[in-house]
C-alpha positions as a LaTeX table, in Angstrom:
\begin{tabular}{lrrr}
\hline
Residue & $x$ (\AA) & $y$ (\AA) & $z$ (\AA) \\
\hline
Met1 & 142.77 & 100.64 & 77.78 \\
Thr2 & 141.00 & 97.81 & 79.52 \\
Ala3 & 137.61 & 97.68 & 77.79 \\
Pro4 & 137.41 & 95.68 & 74.57 \\
Leu5 & 138.34 & 97.70 & 71.52 \\
Arg6 & 136.72 & 98.07 & 68.15 \\
Leu7 & 138.75 & 98.82 & 65.05 \\
Ile8 & 137.28 & 101.50 & 62.82 \\
Val9 & 138.75 & 102.16 & 59.40 \\
Thr10 & 138.73 & 105.92 & 58.87 \\
Asp11 & 139.35 & 106.15 & 55.18 \\
Thr12 & 140.11 & 104.12 & 52.10 \\
Ser13 & 143.87 & 104.58 & 52.50 \\
Pro14 & 144.48 & 101.72 & 54.98 \\
Leu15 & 142.27 & 99.41 & 52.93 \\
Leu16 & 144.10 & 100.29 & 49.72 \\
Thr17 & 147.55 & 99.85 & 51.25 \\
Leu18 & 146.65 & 96.44 & 52.64 \\
Val19 & 144.73 & 95.17 & 49.61 \\
Leu20 & 147.57 & 96.16 & 47.27 \\
Ala21 & 149.95 & 94.24 & 49.55 \\
Asp22 & 147.55 & 91.27 & 49.43 \\
Ser23 & 147.33 & 91.61 & 53.23 \\
Leu24 & 143.77 & 92.60 & 54.20 \\
Asp25 & 143.67 & 89.63 & 56.58 \\
Val26 & 146.11 & 91.38 & 58.93 \\
Leu27 & 143.13 & 93.49 & 60.05 \\
Leu28 & 141.64 & 90.31 & 61.54 \\
Arg29 & 144.74 & 89.28 & 63.50 \\
Pro30 & 144.04 & 91.23 & 66.74 \\
Gly31 & 140.55 & 89.70 & 66.95 \\
Leu32 & 138.78 & 93.07 & 67.04 \\
Pro33 & 135.37 & 93.73 & 65.52 \\
Ile34 & 136.05 & 95.82 & 62.42 \\
Arg35 & 133.71 & 98.62 & 61.42 \\
Ile36 & 133.94 & 100.24 & 58.02 \\
Pro37 & 131.71 & 103.28 & 57.47 \\
Asp38 & 129.58 & 102.99 & 54.35 \\
Ala39 & 131.19 & 106.08 & 52.82 \\
Val40 & 134.63 & 104.45 & 53.15 \\
Tyr41 & 133.36 & 101.22 & 51.62 \\
Ile42 & 131.81 & 103.07 & 48.68 \\
Glu43 & 135.00 & 105.11 & 48.12 \\
Ala44 & 137.07 & 101.93 & 48.05 \\
Thr45 & 134.81 & 99.84 & 45.83 \\
Arg46 & 132.67 & 102.05 & 43.61 \\
Val47 & 135.00 & 102.11 & 40.60 \\
Arg48 & 134.85 & 98.73 & 38.87 \\
Gly49 & 138.28 & 97.54 & 37.89 \\
Ala50 & 140.07 & 99.90 & 40.28 \\
Pro51 & 143.07 & 98.20 & 41.88 \\
Gly52 & 141.90 & 96.21 & 44.88 \\
Ala53 & 138.19 & 97.13 & 44.70 \\
Glu54 & 136.96 & 93.63 & 43.91 \\
Gln55 & 139.29 & 92.05 & 46.47 \\
Ile56 & 137.97 & 94.39 & 49.20 \\
Val57 & 134.37 & 93.34 & 48.44 \\
Glu58 & 135.34 & 89.65 & 48.43 \\
Trp59 & 137.31 & 90.00 & 51.70 \\
Ile60 & 134.42 & 91.72 & 53.48 \\
Asn61 & 131.94 & 89.12 & 52.23 \\
Ala62 & 134.24 & 86.32 & 53.41 \\
Asn63 & 134.53 & 87.87 & 56.88 \\
Leu64 & 131.03 & 89.07 & 57.71 \\
Asp65 & 131.37 & 87.65 & 61.21 \\
Ala66 & 134.16 & 90.16 & 61.98 \\
Val67 & 133.67 & 93.00 & 59.48 \\
Gln68 & 130.62 & 95.22 & 59.35 \\
Ile69 & 129.73 & 98.05 & 56.98 \\
Val70 & 128.14 & 100.78 & 59.11 \\
Pro71 & 125.42 & 102.92 & 57.49 \\
Thr72 & 125.78 & 106.66 & 58.11 \\
Asp73 & 124.01 & 109.88 & 57.21 \\
Ile74 & 127.26 & 110.96 & 55.56 \\
Gly75 & 127.03 & 107.86 & 53.35 \\
Ile76 & 123.58 & 108.95 & 52.21 \\
Asp77 & 124.95 & 112.42 & 51.42 \\
Gln78 & 127.82 & 110.75 & 49.55 \\
Gln79 & 125.38 & 108.86 & 47.31 \\
Arg80 & 123.56 & 112.11 & 46.54 \\
Arg81 & 126.83 & 113.88 & 45.71 \\
Leu82 & 127.93 & 111.04 & 43.44 \\
Ala83 & 124.61 & 111.15 & 41.59 \\
Glu84 & 125.03 & 114.91 & 41.14 \\
Gly85 & 128.65 & 114.60 & 40.04 \\
Arg86 & 129.96 & 116.53 & 43.05 \\
Ser87 & 133.10 & 115.87 & 45.08 \\
Ile88 & 133.06 & 113.27 & 47.84 \\
Arg89 & 136.49 & 114.18 & 49.21 \\
Gly90 & 136.77 & 113.83 & 52.98 \\
Leu91 & 133.43 & 112.09 & 53.43 \\
Gly92 & 135.04 & 108.82 & 54.53 \\
Glu93 & 136.64 & 110.52 & 57.50 \\
Gln94 & 133.40 & 112.31 & 58.36 \\
Ala95 & 131.53 & 109.00 & 58.21 \\
Ala96 & 134.13 & 107.46 & 60.52 \\
Leu97 & 133.52 & 110.27 & 63.02 \\
Glu98 & 129.77 & 109.71 & 62.76 \\
Thr99 & 130.31 & 105.96 & 63.30 \\
Leu100 & 132.42 & 106.74 & 66.36 \\
Asp101 & 129.90 & 109.16 & 67.77 \\
Arg102 & 127.12 & 106.58 & 67.52 \\
Leu103 & 129.30 & 103.86 & 69.05 \\
Leu104 & 130.36 & 106.01 & 72.00 \\
Lys105 & 126.83 & 107.24 & 72.68 \\
Ser106 & 125.37 & 103.72 & 72.55 \\
Asp107 & 128.00 & 102.13 & 74.79 \\
Pro108 & 129.51 & 104.22 & 77.62 \\
Thr109 & 132.35 & 101.70 & 78.05 \\
Ala110 & 133.24 & 101.40 & 74.36 \\
Gln111 & 136.75 & 102.17 & 73.21 \\
Ala112 & 137.98 & 102.29 & 69.64 \\
Leu113 & 141.06 & 102.42 & 67.50 \\
Leu114 & 140.83 & 104.58 & 64.40 \\
Leu115 & 143.03 & 103.18 & 61.66 \\
Phe116 & 144.29 & 105.96 & 59.42 \\
Glu117 & 146.94 & 107.05 & 56.94 \\
Asp118 & 145.82 & 110.53 & 55.94 \\
Ser119 & 147.26 & 113.35 & 58.03 \\
Asp120 & 143.84 & 115.10 & 57.89 \\
Val121 & 142.68 & 112.72 & 60.63 \\
Arg122 & 145.36 & 114.07 & 62.98 \\
Lys123 & 144.03 & 117.60 & 62.38 \\
Arg124 & 140.59 & 116.44 & 63.51 \\
Arg125 & 141.99 & 114.80 & 66.65 \\
Ala126 & 140.38 & 117.48 & 68.82 \\
Val127 & 136.90 & 116.24 & 67.91 \\
Val128 & 137.69 & 112.66 & 68.93 \\
Glu129 & 137.22 & 111.91 & 72.59 \\
Glu130 & 139.63 & 110.15 & 74.93 \\
Arg131 & 138.05 & 106.70 & 74.49 \\
Val132 & 139.34 & 106.75 & 70.92 \\
Ser133 & 142.94 & 106.30 & 69.87 \\
Leu134 & 144.42 & 106.93 & 66.44 \\
Ile135 & 146.76 & 104.33 & 65.01 \\
Ser136 & 148.45 & 104.52 & 61.64 \\
Thr137 & 148.58 & 101.53 & 59.35 \\
Gly138 & 152.35 & 101.38 & 59.88 \\
Asp139 & 152.07 & 101.37 & 63.68 \\
Phe140 & 149.27 & 98.81 & 63.51 \\
Leu141 & 151.55 & 96.56 & 61.47 \\
Arg142 & 154.49 & 97.16 & 63.84 \\
Glu143 & 152.41 & 95.94 & 66.79 \\
Leu144 & 151.38 & 92.85 & 64.83 \\
Glu145 & 155.02 & 92.18 & 63.99 \\
Ala146 & 156.09 & 92.60 & 67.63 \\
Ala147 & 153.42 & 90.07 & 68.63 \\
Arg148 & 154.61 & 87.73 & 65.87 \\
Leu149 & 151.23 & 87.87 & 64.15 \\
Ile150 & 152.92 & 88.92 & 60.91 \\
Gln151 & 156.45 & 88.26 & 59.75 \\
Ser152 & 157.45 & 91.66 & 58.45 \\
Val153 & 156.06 & 95.19 & 58.31 \\
Asp154 & 158.61 & 96.00 & 55.63 \\
Phe155 & 157.48 & 93.10 & 53.43 \\
Ile156 & 153.84 & 94.29 & 53.51 \\
Leu157 & 154.78 & 97.92 & 52.84 \\
Asp158 & 157.20 & 96.86 & 50.09 \\
Gln159 & 154.42 & 94.84 & 48.42 \\
Ala160 & 152.07 & 97.85 & 48.52 \\
Ala161 & 154.82 & 100.15 & 47.19 \\
Ala162 & 155.58 & 97.73 & 44.35 \\
Arg163 & 151.94 & 98.09 & 43.29 \\
Gly164 & 152.10 & 101.89 & 43.24 \\
Arg165 & 151.16 & 102.83 & 46.81 \\
Asn166 & 153.11 & 105.61 & 48.54 \\
Val167 & 153.94 & 104.09 & 51.93 \\
Glu168 & 156.78 & 106.31 & 53.10 \\
Arg169 & 154.68 & 107.92 & 55.84 \\
Gln170 & 153.76 & 104.43 & 57.08 \\
Arg171 & 157.43 & 103.47 & 57.35 \\
Arg172 & 157.83 & 106.14 & 60.03 \\
Gly173 & 156.08 & 105.67 & 63.35 \\
Ala174 & 153.21 & 108.02 & 64.14 \\
Ala175 & 154.02 & 107.65 & 67.86 \\
Asp176 & 150.59 & 107.47 & 69.52 \\
Gly177 & 151.76 & 105.39 & 72.43 \\
Asp178 & 148.26 & 104.97 & 73.90 \\
Ala179 & 146.93 & 103.48 & 70.67 \\
Arg180 & 149.83 & 101.09 & 70.34 \\
Glu181 & 149.54 & 100.09 & 74.00 \\
Gly182 & 145.80 & 99.49 & 73.64 \\
Leu183 & 146.36 & 97.30 & 70.61 \\
Arg184 & 149.16 & 95.48 & 72.43 \\
Glu185 & 146.82 & 94.77 & 75.38 \\
Gln186 & 144.11 & 93.50 & 73.02 \\
Ile187 & 146.54 & 91.18 & 71.28 \\
Ala188 & 147.84 & 89.90 & 74.61 \\
Arg189 & 144.26 & 89.17 & 75.79 \\
Arg190 & 143.53 & 87.33 & 72.58 \\
Thr191 & 146.73 & 85.33 & 72.38 \\
Gly192 & 147.30 & 84.89 & 76.12 \\
Ser193 & 150.85 & 86.19 & 75.87 \\
Ser194 & 152.72 & 89.41 & 76.37 \\
Phe195 & 155.41 & 90.82 & 74.14 \\
\hline
\end{tabular}
């Protein structure tokens, strides 16, 4: 990947893992614009007092120069479903796909990393075009560790696990070499070094 990347959070899972590890700032380390679909934001913050919800809101507000909430049609549908007491399961991922679609249509050179934890995203891989790479939270953290932008993947995952998060899938690599290479190139451009 040679065009600048954008980081798109596909679901609440990466946000929850990182907020419970007190590590949301690692998302900023590669210097990528971060896009969070509105449906993901609402899922992560709508329940007052839920673990990490308030910290996510505060973190976004403190980083408005790098983090943007993207409005989607799915987000509007989500609000309607919530008002009617219906399920909103899977809407975060759908909103991420809508966000991607708009990004790719508006910029023919755009490339993106989709940050995920849920295996459902892998099942939808066929609908995501080649300018988009999937990267798990664990692989994202491994690239940051290799670039010395964080001290330890294990420390972050251990912190999240200590606060009730199941991180076992993130401890294993998801092995999307293109995504990891793209992130590695972005980090090298930003830091002026290779690793």
